[in-house]
Each structure stands twice: as C-alpha cells, then as structure tokens.
Amino acid sequence: MYCPFCSYADTRVLESRLTENSLRRRRECPECSNRFTTYETAVFHLTVTKKDGREEDFDIQKIYHSIAKACSKTDPATLMQLTKKIEQKILNKKNHPVKTTDIGRIVLSELKKHDKMAYLRYASVYKSIEDPLLLKKELKAIALG
Ligand SMILES: [Zn+2]
C-alpha cells in the first residue's frame, strides 16, 4: 500500500479491526508520519442468468430490497443478516452462473424460516411459486399452522 500523502511504498499497520463487512486498518507512513485508514473487503464477480436467458451481474442490493419489501416489520439489522445468509448460499452454489429462479428459491427457503407472511408476500410479488396449486397449498398450510 502506497502512502497517499507522499507515495512512499510501505506503511505501518497500527491497528486492525474486523467490522461486519470488512477489515479496517489504521496505518502510518514511516516516511511522512501521516496516518490514514484502509478497508479490506472481498471482491467477487458473480453472474446470474435471468428467465429470458440474459445474463446480468449479481447485485446483493436487489435481494436486500426485495426481502425488505416482503418483510415490512423486520428491522434493518435482521434484514441484513438474512441477506448475508442468502448471499452465502448463492455464493456456495456449485453451478455458475446462478439462475435467478434458483436465487428466488433460496430467498424463499430463508424467508419461510424467518416469517411465513413475508414468504408468501415474496412468492406472490416475485411470482417465485409458479405453480398456482402449490401456492394454494402453501397458503392453506399457513392458515392451518
Ligand atoms: Zn507518507
């Protein structure tokens, strides 16, 4: 890491701290003594295949917003946790690119564990349950449970 102040080729790490999404490092330049902070995050590129066959970059924000819409009563921290869990499942899928229908299925299975109503809302908004009979069955199961 080059010093942003003087371009010196080495910096000293004063402190490392693990945050939720990154590794935060407080650094000092041995040459000019200026201090600055760096954040280390994992970068990965994941492509998803849509129903019509087109490909697009995987965007975790989309997942977050779609589940936020379905889980109206859930606080942002819990939503973030849920999103991370879903993201991990998607990243760990063996076959890439991942199909959006597979992503929908992963989101549904996590929502089902989290909140039955949110699960149904998601399923109806995103038409993730394509079979109307299956949706009916799910609704009935929730009504009974
Ligand atoms: Zn420097």
mmCIF file of C-alpha atoms and ligand atoms in Angstrom:
data_model
loop_
_atom_site.group_PDB
_atom_site.id
_atom_site.type_symbol
_atom_site.label_atom_id
_atom_site.label_comp_id
_atom_site.label_asym_id
_atom_site.label_seq_id
_atom_site.Cartn_x
_atom_site.Cartn_y
_atom_site.Cartn_z
ATOM 1 C CA MET A 1 0.000 0.000 0.000
ATOM 2 C CA TYR A 2 1.454 3.341 -1.110
ATOM 3 C CA CYS A 3 1.201 6.297 1.226
ATOM 4 C CA PRO A 4 -1.480 8.626 -0.212
ATOM 5 C CA PHE A 5 0.410 11.645 1.119
ATOM 6 C CA CYS A 6 3.932 11.042 -0.181
ATOM 7 C CA SER A 7 3.707 7.853 -2.301
ATOM 8 C CA TYR A 8 6.170 6.039 -0.077
ATOM 9 C CA ALA A 9 5.922 2.323 -0.917
ATOM 10 C CA ASP A 10 5.360 0.972 2.569
ATOM 11 C CA THR A 11 3.102 1.760 5.515
ATOM 12 C CA ARG A 12 2.977 0.534 9.079
ATOM 13 C CA VAL A 13 -0.246 -1.026 10.395
ATOM 14 C CA LEU A 14 -1.099 0.484 13.774
ATOM 15 C CA GLU A 15 -4.366 -1.294 14.365
ATOM 16 C CA SER A 16 -6.548 -3.916 12.648
ATOM 17 C CA ARG A 17 -10.182 -4.276 13.417
ATOM 18 C CA LEU A 18 -12.730 -6.661 11.970
ATOM 19 C CA THR A 19 -16.014 -4.959 11.108
ATOM 20 C CA GLU A 20 -19.136 -6.616 9.762
ATOM 21 C CA ASN A 21 -18.221 -6.185 6.106
ATOM 22 C CA SER A 22 -14.523 -5.502 6.100
ATOM 23 C CA LEU A 23 -11.178 -5.415 7.795
ATOM 24 C CA ARG A 24 -10.346 -1.903 8.918
ATOM 25 C CA ARG A 25 -6.680 -0.964 9.218
ATOM 26 C CA ARG A 26 -5.225 2.158 10.739
ATOM 27 C CA ARG A 27 -1.901 2.873 9.010
ATOM 28 C CA GLU A 28 1.003 5.207 9.390
ATOM 29 C CA CYS A 29 3.575 6.191 6.826
ATOM 30 C CA PRO A 30 7.121 5.718 8.204
ATOM 31 C CA GLU A 31 8.343 8.357 5.760
ATOM 32 C CA CYS A 32 5.991 11.334 6.346
ATOM 33 C CA SER A 33 4.242 10.138 9.545
ATOM 34 C CA ASN A 34 0.783 10.795 8.131
ATOM 35 C CA ARG A 35 -1.930 8.412 9.262
ATOM 36 C CA PHE A 36 -4.837 7.019 7.261
ATOM 37 C CA THR A 37 -7.357 4.174 7.289
ATOM 38 C CA THR A 38 -7.839 1.379 4.780
ATOM 39 C CA TYR A 39 -10.713 -1.048 4.428
ATOM 40 C CA GLU A 40 -10.253 -4.504 3.067
ATOM 41 C CA THR A 41 -13.294 -6.202 1.542
ATOM 42 C CA ALA A 42 -13.785 -9.320 -0.515
ATOM 43 C CA VAL A 43 -14.427 -8.627 -4.181
ATOM 44 C CA PHE A 44 -16.079 -11.236 -6.323
ATOM 45 C CA HIS A 45 -17.858 -11.238 -9.586
ATOM 46 C CA LEU A 46 -20.962 -13.316 -9.942
ATOM 47 C CA THR A 47 -23.196 -13.536 -12.971
ATOM 48 C CA VAL A 48 -26.825 -14.543 -12.850
ATOM 49 C CA THR A 49 -28.961 -15.863 -15.680
ATOM 50 C CA LYS A 50 -32.444 -14.423 -15.981
ATOM 51 C CA LYS A 51 -35.539 -16.331 -17.083
ATOM 52 C CA ASP A 52 -35.229 -14.976 -20.643
ATOM 53 C CA GLY A 53 -31.634 -16.218 -20.837
ATOM 54 C CA ARG A 54 -29.983 -12.830 -20.474
ATOM 55 C CA GLU A 55 -27.124 -12.511 -18.013
ATOM 56 C CA GLU A 56 -26.512 -9.755 -15.527
ATOM 57 C CA ASP A 57 -24.212 -9.011 -12.615
ATOM 58 C CA PHE A 58 -25.363 -10.312 -9.288
ATOM 59 C CA ASP A 59 -26.478 -7.430 -7.106
ATOM 60 C CA ILE A 60 -26.985 -8.115 -3.410
ATOM 61 C CA GLN A 61 -28.801 -4.780 -3.046
ATOM 62 C CA LYS A 62 -31.627 -6.153 -5.169
ATOM 63 C CA ILE A 63 -32.019 -9.093 -2.807
ATOM 64 C CA TYR A 64 -31.977 -6.789 0.195
ATOM 65 C CA HIS A 65 -34.651 -4.514 -1.265
ATOM 66 C CA SER A 66 -36.874 -7.359 -2.381
ATOM 67 C CA ILE A 67 -36.849 -9.031 1.031
ATOM 68 C CA ALA A 68 -37.234 -5.649 2.758
ATOM 69 C CA LYS A 69 -40.431 -5.168 0.772
ATOM 70 C CA ALA A 70 -41.693 -8.589 1.808
ATOM 71 C CA CYS A 71 -40.666 -8.248 5.471
ATOM 72 C CA SER A 72 -42.165 -4.872 6.273
ATOM 73 C CA LYS A 73 -41.950 -5.366 10.023
ATOM 74 C CA THR A 74 -38.353 -6.570 10.187
ATOM 75 C CA ASP A 75 -35.619 -4.216 11.388
ATOM 76 C CA PRO A 76 -32.701 -3.377 9.036
ATOM 77 C CA ALA A 77 -30.104 -5.307 11.079
ATOM 78 C CA THR A 78 -32.123 -8.529 10.881
ATOM 79 C CA LEU A 79 -32.753 -7.925 7.188
ATOM 80 C CA MET A 80 -29.019 -7.503 6.652
ATOM 81 C CA GLN A 81 -28.343 -10.798 8.438
ATOM 82 C CA LEU A 82 -30.957 -12.531 6.347
ATOM 83 C CA THR A 83 -29.490 -11.025 3.172
ATOM 84 C CA LYS A 84 -25.989 -12.201 4.114
ATOM 85 C CA LYS A 85 -27.241 -15.720 4.734
ATOM 86 C CA ILE A 86 -28.891 -15.715 1.317
ATOM 87 C CA GLU A 87 -25.770 -14.299 -0.316
ATOM 88 C CA GLN A 88 -23.620 -17.031 1.218
ATOM 89 C CA LYS A 89 -25.957 -19.725 -0.077
ATOM 90 C CA ILE A 90 -25.814 -18.199 -3.557
ATOM 91 C CA LEU A 91 -22.011 -17.927 -3.477
ATOM 92 C CA ASN A 92 -21.719 -21.531 -2.377
ATOM 93 C CA LYS A 93 -23.810 -22.858 -5.243
ATOM 94 C CA LYS A 94 -21.813 -25.265 -7.383
ATOM 95 C CA ASN A 95 -23.169 -24.270 -10.766
ATOM 96 C CA HIS A 96 -22.379 -20.796 -12.070
ATOM 97 C CA PRO A 97 -23.840 -18.624 -13.475
ATOM 98 C CA VAL A 98 -26.658 -18.941 -10.988
ATOM 99 C CA LYS A 99 -30.196 -18.787 -12.360
ATOM 100 C CA THR A 100 -32.481 -16.094 -10.964
ATOM 101 C CA THR A 101 -35.056 -18.820 -10.374
ATOM 102 C CA ASP A 102 -32.525 -20.604 -8.119
ATOM 103 C CA ILE A 103 -31.914 -17.352 -6.262
ATOM 104 C CA GLY A 104 -35.663 -16.964 -5.837
ATOM 105 C CA ARG A 105 -35.820 -20.459 -4.381
ATOM 106 C CA ILE A 106 -33.007 -19.708 -1.915
ATOM 107 C CA VAL A 107 -34.700 -16.457 -0.854
ATOM 108 C CA LEU A 108 -37.987 -18.305 -0.379
ATOM 109 C CA SER A 109 -36.484 -21.062 1.753
ATOM 110 C CA GLU A 110 -34.822 -18.476 4.035
ATOM 111 C CA LEU A 111 -37.968 -16.331 4.240
ATOM 112 C CA LYS A 112 -40.029 -19.365 5.079
ATOM 113 C CA LYS A 113 -37.868 -19.942 8.161
ATOM 114 C CA HIS A 114 -37.991 -16.274 9.072
ATOM 115 C CA ASP A 115 -41.574 -15.149 8.518
ATOM 116 C CA LYS A 116 -44.361 -17.089 6.834
ATOM 117 C CA MET A 117 -46.265 -13.988 5.751
ATOM 118 C CA ALA A 118 -43.144 -12.420 4.261
ATOM 119 C CA TYR A 119 -42.526 -15.690 2.460
ATOM 120 C CA LEU A 120 -45.951 -15.586 0.844
ATOM 121 C CA ARG A 121 -45.672 -11.907 0.025
ATOM 122 C CA TYR A 122 -42.356 -12.505 -1.687
ATOM 123 C CA ALA A 123 -43.737 -15.523 -3.516
ATOM 124 C CA SER A 124 -46.704 -13.606 -4.879
ATOM 125 C CA VAL A 125 -44.826 -10.393 -5.773
ATOM 126 C CA TYR A 126 -41.938 -12.137 -7.495
ATOM 127 C CA LYS A 127 -44.057 -14.983 -8.840
ATOM 128 C CA SER A 128 -41.493 -17.361 -7.409
ATOM 129 C CA ILE A 129 -44.076 -20.034 -6.927
ATOM 130 C CA GLU A 130 -45.115 -20.560 -10.499
ATOM 131 C CA ASP A 131 -47.500 -23.350 -9.799
ATOM 132 C CA PRO A 132 -50.782 -21.803 -8.549
ATOM 133 C CA LEU A 133 -51.727 -25.110 -6.925
ATOM 134 C CA LEU A 134 -48.537 -25.129 -4.910
ATOM 135 C CA LEU A 135 -49.153 -21.546 -3.797
ATOM 136 C CA LYS A 136 -52.660 -22.523 -2.726
ATOM 137 C CA LYS A 137 -51.222 -25.426 -0.769
ATOM 138 C CA GLU A 138 -48.710 -23.138 0.939
ATOM 139 C CA LEU A 139 -51.435 -20.655 1.859
ATOM 140 C CA LYS A 140 -53.545 -23.431 3.308
ATOM 141 C CA ALA A 141 -50.589 -24.770 5.311
ATOM 142 C CA ILE A 142 -50.025 -21.335 6.826
ATOM 143 C CA ALA A 143 -53.699 -20.832 7.583
ATOM 144 C CA LEU A 144 -53.711 -24.168 9.401
ATOM 145 C CA GLY A 145 -50.409 -23.627 11.163
HETATM 146 ZN ZN ZN B 1 3.988 9.246 3.517
#
